[in-house]
CSV table of C-alpha atoms in Angstrom, one decimal:
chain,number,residue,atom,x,y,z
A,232,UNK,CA,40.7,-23.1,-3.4
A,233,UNK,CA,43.7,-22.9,-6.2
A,234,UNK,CA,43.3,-20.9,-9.4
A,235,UNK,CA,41.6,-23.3,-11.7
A,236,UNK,CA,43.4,-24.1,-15.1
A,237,UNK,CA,41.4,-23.9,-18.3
A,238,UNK,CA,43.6,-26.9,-19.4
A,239,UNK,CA,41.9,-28.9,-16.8
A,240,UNK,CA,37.9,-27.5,-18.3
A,241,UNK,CA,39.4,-28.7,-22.1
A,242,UNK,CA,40.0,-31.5,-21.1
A,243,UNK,CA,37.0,-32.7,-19.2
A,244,UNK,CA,34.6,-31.0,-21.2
A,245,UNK,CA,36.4,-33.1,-24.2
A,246,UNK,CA,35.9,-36.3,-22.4
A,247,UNK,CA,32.1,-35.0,-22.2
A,248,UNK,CA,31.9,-34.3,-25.4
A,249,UNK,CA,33.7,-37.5,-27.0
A,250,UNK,CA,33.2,-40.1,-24.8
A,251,UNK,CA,36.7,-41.1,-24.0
A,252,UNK,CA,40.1,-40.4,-22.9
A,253,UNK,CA,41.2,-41.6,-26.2
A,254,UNK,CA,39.0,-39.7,-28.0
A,255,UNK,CA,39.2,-36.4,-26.2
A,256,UNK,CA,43.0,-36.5,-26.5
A,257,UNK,CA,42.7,-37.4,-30.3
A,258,UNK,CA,39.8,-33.9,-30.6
A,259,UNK,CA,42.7,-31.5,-28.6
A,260,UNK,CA,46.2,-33.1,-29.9
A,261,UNK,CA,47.2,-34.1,-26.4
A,262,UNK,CA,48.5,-37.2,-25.4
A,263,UNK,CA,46.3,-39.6,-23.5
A,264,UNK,CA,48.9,-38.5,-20.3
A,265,UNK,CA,48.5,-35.1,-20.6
A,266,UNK,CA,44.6,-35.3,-20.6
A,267,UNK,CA,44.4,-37.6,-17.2
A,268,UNK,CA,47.4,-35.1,-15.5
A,269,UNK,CA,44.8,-32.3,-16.2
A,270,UNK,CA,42.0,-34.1,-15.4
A,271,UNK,CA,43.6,-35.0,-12.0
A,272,UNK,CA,44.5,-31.5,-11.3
A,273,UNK,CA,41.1,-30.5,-12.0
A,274,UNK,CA,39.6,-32.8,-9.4
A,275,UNK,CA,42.2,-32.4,-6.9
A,276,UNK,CA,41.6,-28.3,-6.7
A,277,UNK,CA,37.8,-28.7,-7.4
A,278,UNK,CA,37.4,-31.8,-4.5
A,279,UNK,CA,35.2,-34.2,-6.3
A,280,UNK,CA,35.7,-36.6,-8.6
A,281,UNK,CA,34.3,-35.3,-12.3
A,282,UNK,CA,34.6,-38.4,-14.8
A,283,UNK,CA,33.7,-42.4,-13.8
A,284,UNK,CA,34.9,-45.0,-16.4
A,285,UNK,CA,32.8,-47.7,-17.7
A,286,UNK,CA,33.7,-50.6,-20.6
A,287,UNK,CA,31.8,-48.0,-22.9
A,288,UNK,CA,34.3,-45.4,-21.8
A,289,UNK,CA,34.2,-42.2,-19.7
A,290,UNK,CA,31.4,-39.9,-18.4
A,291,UNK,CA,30.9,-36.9,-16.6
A,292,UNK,CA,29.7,-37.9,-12.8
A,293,UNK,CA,26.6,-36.0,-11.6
A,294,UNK,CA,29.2,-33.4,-10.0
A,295,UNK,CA,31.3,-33.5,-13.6
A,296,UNK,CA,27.9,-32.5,-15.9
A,297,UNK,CA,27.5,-29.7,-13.6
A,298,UNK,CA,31.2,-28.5,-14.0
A,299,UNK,CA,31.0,-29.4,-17.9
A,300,UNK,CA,28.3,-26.7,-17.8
A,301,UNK,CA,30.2,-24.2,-16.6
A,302,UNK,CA,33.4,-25.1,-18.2
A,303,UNK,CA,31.5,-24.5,-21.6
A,304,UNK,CA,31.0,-20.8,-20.4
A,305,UNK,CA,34.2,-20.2,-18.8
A,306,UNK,CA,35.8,-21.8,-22.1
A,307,UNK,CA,33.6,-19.8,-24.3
A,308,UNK,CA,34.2,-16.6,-22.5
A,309,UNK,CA,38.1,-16.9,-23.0
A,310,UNK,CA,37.3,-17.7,-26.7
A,311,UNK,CA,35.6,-14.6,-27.4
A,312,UNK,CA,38.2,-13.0,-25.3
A,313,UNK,CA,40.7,-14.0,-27.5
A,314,UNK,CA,39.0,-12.7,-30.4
A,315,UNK,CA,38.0,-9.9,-28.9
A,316,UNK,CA,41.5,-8.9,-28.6
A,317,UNK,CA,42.7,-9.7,-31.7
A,318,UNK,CA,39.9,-7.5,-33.6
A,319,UNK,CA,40.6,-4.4,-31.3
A,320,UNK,CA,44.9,-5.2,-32.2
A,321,UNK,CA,44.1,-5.8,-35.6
A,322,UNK,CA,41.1,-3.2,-36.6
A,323,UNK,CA,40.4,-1.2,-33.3
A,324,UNK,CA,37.3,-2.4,-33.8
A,325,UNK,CA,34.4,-3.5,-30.8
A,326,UNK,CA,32.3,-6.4,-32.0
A,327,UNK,CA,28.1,-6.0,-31.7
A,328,UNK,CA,26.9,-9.5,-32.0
A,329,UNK,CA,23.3,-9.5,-33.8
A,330,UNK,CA,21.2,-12.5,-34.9
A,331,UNK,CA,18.5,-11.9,-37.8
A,332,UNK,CA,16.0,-14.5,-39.2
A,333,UNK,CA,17.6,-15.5,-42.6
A,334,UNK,CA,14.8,-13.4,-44.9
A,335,UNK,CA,15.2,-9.9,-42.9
A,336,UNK,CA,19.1,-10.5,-42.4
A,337,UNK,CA,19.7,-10.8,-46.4
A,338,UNK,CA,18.0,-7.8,-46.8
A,339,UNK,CA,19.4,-5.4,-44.0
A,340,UNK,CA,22.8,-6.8,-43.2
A,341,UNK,CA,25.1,-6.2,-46.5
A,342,UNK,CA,23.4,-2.5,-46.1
A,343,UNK,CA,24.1,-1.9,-42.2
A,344,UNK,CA,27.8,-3.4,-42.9
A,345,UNK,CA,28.2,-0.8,-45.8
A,346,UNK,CA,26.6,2.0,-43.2
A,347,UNK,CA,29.0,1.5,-40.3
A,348,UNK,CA,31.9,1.6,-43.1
A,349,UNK,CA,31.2,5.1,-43.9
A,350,UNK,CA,30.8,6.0,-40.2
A,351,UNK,CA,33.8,8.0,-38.3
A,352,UNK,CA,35.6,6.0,-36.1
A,353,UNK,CA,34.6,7.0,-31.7
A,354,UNK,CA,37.4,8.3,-29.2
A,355,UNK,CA,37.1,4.9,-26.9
A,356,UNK,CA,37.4,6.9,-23.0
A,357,UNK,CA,38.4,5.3,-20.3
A,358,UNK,CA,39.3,6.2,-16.4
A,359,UNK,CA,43.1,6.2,-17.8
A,360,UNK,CA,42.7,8.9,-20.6
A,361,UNK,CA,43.0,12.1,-18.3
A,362,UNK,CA,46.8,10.5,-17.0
A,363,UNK,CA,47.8,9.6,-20.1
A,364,UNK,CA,49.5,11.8,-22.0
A,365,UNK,CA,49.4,9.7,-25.5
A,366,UNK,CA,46.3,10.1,-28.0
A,367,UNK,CA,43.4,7.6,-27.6
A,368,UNK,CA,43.3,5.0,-29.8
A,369,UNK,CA,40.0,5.5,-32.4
A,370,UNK,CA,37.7,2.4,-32.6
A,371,UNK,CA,34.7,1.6,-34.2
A,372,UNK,CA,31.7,-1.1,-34.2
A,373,UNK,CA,32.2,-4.7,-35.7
A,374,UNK,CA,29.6,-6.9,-36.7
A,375,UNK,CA,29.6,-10.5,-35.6
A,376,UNK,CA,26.2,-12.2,-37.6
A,377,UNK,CA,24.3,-15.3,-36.5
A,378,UNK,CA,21.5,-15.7,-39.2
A,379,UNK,CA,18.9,-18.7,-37.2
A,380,UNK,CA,15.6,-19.3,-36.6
A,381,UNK,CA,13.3,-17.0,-34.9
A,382,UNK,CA,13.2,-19.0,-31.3
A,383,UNK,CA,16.6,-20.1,-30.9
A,384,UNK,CA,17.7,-16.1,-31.6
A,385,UNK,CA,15.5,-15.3,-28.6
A,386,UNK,CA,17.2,-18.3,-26.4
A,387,UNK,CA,20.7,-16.9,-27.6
A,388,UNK,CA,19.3,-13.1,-26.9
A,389,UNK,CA,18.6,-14.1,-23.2
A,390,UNK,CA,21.3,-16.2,-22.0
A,391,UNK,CA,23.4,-13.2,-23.7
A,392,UNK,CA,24.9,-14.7,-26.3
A,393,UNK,CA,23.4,-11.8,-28.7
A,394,UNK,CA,23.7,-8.0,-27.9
A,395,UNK,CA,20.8,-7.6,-29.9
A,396,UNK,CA,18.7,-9.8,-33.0
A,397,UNK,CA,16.5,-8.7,-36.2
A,398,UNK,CA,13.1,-10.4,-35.7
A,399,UNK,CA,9.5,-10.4,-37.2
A,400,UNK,CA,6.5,-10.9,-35.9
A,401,UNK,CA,2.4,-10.7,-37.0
A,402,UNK,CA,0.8,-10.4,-33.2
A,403,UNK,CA,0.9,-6.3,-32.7
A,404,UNK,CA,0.7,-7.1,-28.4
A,405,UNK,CA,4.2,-8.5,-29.4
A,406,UNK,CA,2.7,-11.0,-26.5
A,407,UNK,CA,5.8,-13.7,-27.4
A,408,UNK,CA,8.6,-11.3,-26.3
A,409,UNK,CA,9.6,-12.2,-22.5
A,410,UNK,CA,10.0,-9.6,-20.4
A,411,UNK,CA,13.5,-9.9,-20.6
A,412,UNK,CA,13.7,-8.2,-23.7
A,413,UNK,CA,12.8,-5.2,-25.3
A,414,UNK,CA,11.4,-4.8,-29.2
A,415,UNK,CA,11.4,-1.7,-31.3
A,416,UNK,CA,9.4,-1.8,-34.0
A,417,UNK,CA,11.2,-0.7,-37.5
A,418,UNK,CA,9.5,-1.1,-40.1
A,419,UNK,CA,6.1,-3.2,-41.6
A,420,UNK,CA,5.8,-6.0,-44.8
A,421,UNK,CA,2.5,-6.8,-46.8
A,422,UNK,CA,2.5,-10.2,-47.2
A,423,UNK,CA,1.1,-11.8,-50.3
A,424,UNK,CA,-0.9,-15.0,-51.4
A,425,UNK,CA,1.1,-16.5,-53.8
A,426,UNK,CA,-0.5,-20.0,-55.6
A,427,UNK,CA,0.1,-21.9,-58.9
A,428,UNK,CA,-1.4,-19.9,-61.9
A,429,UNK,CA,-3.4,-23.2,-63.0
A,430,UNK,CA,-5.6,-23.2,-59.6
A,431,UNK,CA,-7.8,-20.6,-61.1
A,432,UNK,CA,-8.9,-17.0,-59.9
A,433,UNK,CA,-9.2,-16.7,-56.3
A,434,UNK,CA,-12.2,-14.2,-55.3
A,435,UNK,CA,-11.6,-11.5,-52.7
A,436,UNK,CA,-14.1,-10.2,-50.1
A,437,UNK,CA,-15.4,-6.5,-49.5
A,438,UNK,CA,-12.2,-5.7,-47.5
A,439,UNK,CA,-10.0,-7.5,-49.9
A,440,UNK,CA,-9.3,-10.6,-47.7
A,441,UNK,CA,-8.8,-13.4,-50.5
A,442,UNK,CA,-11.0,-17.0,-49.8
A,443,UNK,CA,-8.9,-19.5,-48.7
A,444,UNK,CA,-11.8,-22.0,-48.5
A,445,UNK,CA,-10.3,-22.2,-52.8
A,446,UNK,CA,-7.3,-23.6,-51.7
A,447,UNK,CA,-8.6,-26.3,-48.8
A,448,UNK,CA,-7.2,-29.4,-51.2
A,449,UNK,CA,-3.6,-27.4,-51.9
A,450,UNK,CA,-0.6,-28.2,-49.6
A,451,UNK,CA,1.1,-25.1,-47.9
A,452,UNK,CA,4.6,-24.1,-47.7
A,453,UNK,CA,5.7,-23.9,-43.9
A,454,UNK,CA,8.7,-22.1,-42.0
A,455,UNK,CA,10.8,-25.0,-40.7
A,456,UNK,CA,10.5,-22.6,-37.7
A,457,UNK,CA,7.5,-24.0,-36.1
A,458,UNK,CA,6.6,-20.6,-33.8
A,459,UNK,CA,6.8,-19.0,-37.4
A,460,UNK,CA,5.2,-15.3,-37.6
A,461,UNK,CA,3.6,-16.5,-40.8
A,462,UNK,CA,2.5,-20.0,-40.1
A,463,UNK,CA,0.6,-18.6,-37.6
A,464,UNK,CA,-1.3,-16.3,-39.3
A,465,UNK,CA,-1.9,-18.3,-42.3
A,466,UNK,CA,-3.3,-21.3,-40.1
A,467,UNK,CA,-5.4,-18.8,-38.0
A,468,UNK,CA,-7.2,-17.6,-41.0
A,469,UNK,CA,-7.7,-20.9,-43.0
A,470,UNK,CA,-9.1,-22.4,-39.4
A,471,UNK,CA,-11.6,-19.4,-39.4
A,472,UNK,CA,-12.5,-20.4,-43.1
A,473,UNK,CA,-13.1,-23.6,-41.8
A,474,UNK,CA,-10.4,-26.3,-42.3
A,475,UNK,CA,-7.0,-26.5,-41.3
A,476,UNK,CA,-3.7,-26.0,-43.5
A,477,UNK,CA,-2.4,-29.1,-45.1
A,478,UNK,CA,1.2,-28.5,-44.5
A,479,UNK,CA,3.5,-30.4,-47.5
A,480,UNK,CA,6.6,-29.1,-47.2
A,481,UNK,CA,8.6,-26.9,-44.9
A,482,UNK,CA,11.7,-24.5,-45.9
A,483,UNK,CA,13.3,-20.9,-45.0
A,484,UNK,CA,14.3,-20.3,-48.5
A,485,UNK,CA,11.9,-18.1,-50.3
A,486,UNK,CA,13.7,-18.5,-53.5
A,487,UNK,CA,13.1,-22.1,-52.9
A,488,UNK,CA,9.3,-21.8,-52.2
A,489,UNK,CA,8.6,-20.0,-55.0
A,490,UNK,CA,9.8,-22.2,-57.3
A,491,UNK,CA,7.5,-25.0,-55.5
A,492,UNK,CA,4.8,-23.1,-56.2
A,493,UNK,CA,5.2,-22.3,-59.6
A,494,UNK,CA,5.5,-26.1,-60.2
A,495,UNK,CA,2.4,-26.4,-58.6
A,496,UNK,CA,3.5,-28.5,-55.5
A,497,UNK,CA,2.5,-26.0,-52.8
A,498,UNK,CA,0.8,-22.0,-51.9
A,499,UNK,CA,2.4,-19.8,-49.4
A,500,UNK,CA,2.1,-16.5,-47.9
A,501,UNK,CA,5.3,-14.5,-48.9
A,502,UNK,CA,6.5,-11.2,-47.3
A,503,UNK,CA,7.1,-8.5,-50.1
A,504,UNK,CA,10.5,-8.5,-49.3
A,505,UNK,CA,10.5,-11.8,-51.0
A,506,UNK,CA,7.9,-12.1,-53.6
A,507,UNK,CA,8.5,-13.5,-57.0
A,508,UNK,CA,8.9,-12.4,-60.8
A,509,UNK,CA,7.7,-15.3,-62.1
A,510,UNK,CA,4.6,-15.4,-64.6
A,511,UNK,CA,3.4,-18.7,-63.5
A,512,UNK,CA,2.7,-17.5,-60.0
A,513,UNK,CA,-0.1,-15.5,-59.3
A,514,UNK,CA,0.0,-12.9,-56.8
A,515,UNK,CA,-2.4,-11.9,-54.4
A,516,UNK,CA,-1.7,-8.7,-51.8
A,517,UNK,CA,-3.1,-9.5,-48.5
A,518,UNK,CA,-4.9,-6.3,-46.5
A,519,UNK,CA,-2.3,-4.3,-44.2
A,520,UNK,CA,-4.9,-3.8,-41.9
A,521,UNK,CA,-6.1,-7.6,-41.2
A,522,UNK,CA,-2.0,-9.0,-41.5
A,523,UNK,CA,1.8,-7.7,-42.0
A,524,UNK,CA,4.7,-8.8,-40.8
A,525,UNK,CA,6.6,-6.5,-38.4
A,526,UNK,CA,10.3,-6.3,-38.2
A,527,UNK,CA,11.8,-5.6,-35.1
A,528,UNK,CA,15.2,-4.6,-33.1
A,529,UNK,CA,15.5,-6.3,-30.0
A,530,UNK,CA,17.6,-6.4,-27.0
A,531,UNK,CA,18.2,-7.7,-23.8
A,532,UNK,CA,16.4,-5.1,-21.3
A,533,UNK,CA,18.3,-3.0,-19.4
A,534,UNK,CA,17.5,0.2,-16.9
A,535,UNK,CA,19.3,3.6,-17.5
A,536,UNK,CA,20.6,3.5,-14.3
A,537,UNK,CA,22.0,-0.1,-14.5
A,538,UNK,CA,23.6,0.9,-17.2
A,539,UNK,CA,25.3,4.3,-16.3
A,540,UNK,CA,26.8,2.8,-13.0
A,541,UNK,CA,28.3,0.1,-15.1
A,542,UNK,CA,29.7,1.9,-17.9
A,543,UNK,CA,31.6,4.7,-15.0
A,544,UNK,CA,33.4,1.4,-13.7
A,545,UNK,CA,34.4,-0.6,-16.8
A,546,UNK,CA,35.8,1.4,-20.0
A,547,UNK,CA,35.4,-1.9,-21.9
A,548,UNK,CA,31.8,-2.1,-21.0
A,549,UNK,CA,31.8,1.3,-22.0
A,550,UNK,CA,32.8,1.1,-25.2
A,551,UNK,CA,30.8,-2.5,-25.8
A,552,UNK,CA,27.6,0.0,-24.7
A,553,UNK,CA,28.6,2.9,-27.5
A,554,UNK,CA,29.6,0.2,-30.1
A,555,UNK,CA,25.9,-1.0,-29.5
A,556,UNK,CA,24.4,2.1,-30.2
A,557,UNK,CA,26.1,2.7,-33.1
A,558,UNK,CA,24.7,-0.1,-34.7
A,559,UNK,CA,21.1,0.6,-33.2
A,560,UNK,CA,21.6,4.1,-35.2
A,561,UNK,CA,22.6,2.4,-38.2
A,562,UNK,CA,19.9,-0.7,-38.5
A,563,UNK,CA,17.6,2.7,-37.9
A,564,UNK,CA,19.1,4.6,-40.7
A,565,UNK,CA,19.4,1.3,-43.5
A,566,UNK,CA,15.8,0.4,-42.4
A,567,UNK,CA,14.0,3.9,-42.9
A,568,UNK,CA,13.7,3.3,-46.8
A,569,UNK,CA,10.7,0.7,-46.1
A,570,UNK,CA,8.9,2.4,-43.3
């Protein structure tokens, strides 16, 4: 089979994309020409014909969605490629990409960035550096940041879009982690009852568990995420008291929730990472013992082995593997403070 060109993937996963000759040619700056020469070239070295036209315009053929596929992957790996390169020309720099949930990556983030500045810069080896007389160029680890929701991160984490993603969790079996992945626990929340000041005292019991049956005619503040740490906690307890949540709103900004409930539109549990300074919200610590919210590293699982032979026969590899643990040092370090 001939080398495939990448020109021939734009343009048929523009038509995919788009809908139309017209249209993909319009999203890339090509002629309407240049996209069906591609196109043709594309079909001719692959042997199948990728994109059937219709009065509504142009779609992928069974054969063409499953080349689409791939042609997002192959495309995506030449992008990051590309800007791969250019960091390592421009800052000699490796780039760790890490996801966080938005509440944990606001707080550790701006502080891991500001760690790895003050870090030395690493030798970066390679099977070259004993014939080359010149000295090795000095690198050091780059963060790329994707702030999402909780399952998504976990999607991106195994299909390897992420090296490795800040996440929370409430269940201590950590039972929602596939065995793909591997969790480090680094560090534990309290999470508070916070409600409107108006609804009145809300009573605790002998181990200091507040009664939720107070608050069965208030509407609850829900992660948009809806496998959220949380959520889950807070509607396993009020189904325990006897009635389920009545969820009014849901939102990822705590900032945002607060101020919902000191209108009185809503109650929430809040991590104390979060919690408010505001008099009209009243503030209720929940036991450590009966809920927290755990924060956690996690990676894609790997075997020592696996990951010895691979690093002896590709220096970039290499240094992707030593940029990784750099970081895994530093979110370590910045995250010690609230163990």
């Amino acid at each position: 089979m001939e080398v495939l060109d990448t020109r021939g993937l734009s343009a048929l996963r523009a038509i995919a994309e788009f809908g139309s000759v017209a249209a993909a040619a319009s999203a890339l700056g090509w002629s309407q020409p240049t996209i069906n020469h591609h196109l043709r070239n594309l079909e001719r070295t692959l042997g199948s014909t990728l994109v059937e036209k219709s009065p509504r315009g142009s779609q992928p053929t069974v054969v063409g969605s499953l080349v689409v596929s791939r042609a997002i992957e192959i495309l995506g790996l030449c992008e990051r490629l590309g800007a791969e390169v250019a960091l390592w020309r421009e800052a000699q720099a490796v780039p760790v990409r890490i996801g966080a949930v938005p509440t944990v990556g606001a707080r550790v983030i701006p502080k891991l960035h500001n760690q790895l500045q003050r870090r030395p810069r690493w030798q970066a080896h390679d099977e070259m550096a004993a014939a080359n007389p010149a000295p090795a160029e000095m690198t050091t680890a780059a963060l790329d940041v994707t702030m999402d929701e909780h399952a998504k991160l976990v999607a991106r984490l195994e299909a390897g879009d992420l090296d490795l993603a800040l996440l929370v969790s409430t269940d201590i079996d950590k039972t929602w982690i596939p065995s793909t992945l591997t969790a480090k626990h680094l560090y534990s929340e309290q999470l508070f009852l916070c409600v409107p000041k108006f609804v009145g005292p809300v009573t605790l019991d002998e181990k200091g568990m507040p009664d939720l049956t107070a608050l069965v005619s208030q509407t609850w503040a829900f992660s948009i995420d809806p496998g959220d740490a949380i959520d889950e906690v807070v509607r396993s307890f009020c189904v325990a008291a006897g009635f389920e949540p009545r969820v009014g709103m849901r939102m990822d900004d705590y900032a945002a929730i607060i101020r919902m409930i000191a209108a009185g539109l809503a109650v929430a549990v809040i991590p104390d990472s979060s919690l408010p300074e505001d008099p009209t919200v009243e503030v209720i610590p929940m036991p450590m013992d009966a809920c927290r919210r755990d924060v956690l590293l996690v990676s894609r699982s790997r075997t020592a082995e696996s990951r010895a032979k691979v690093s002896r026969h590709d220096p970039i590899i290499a240094a992707h593997h030593a940029a990784i643990a750099e970081v895994v040092s530093d979110v370590r370090t910045v995250t010690a403070q609230w163990r």
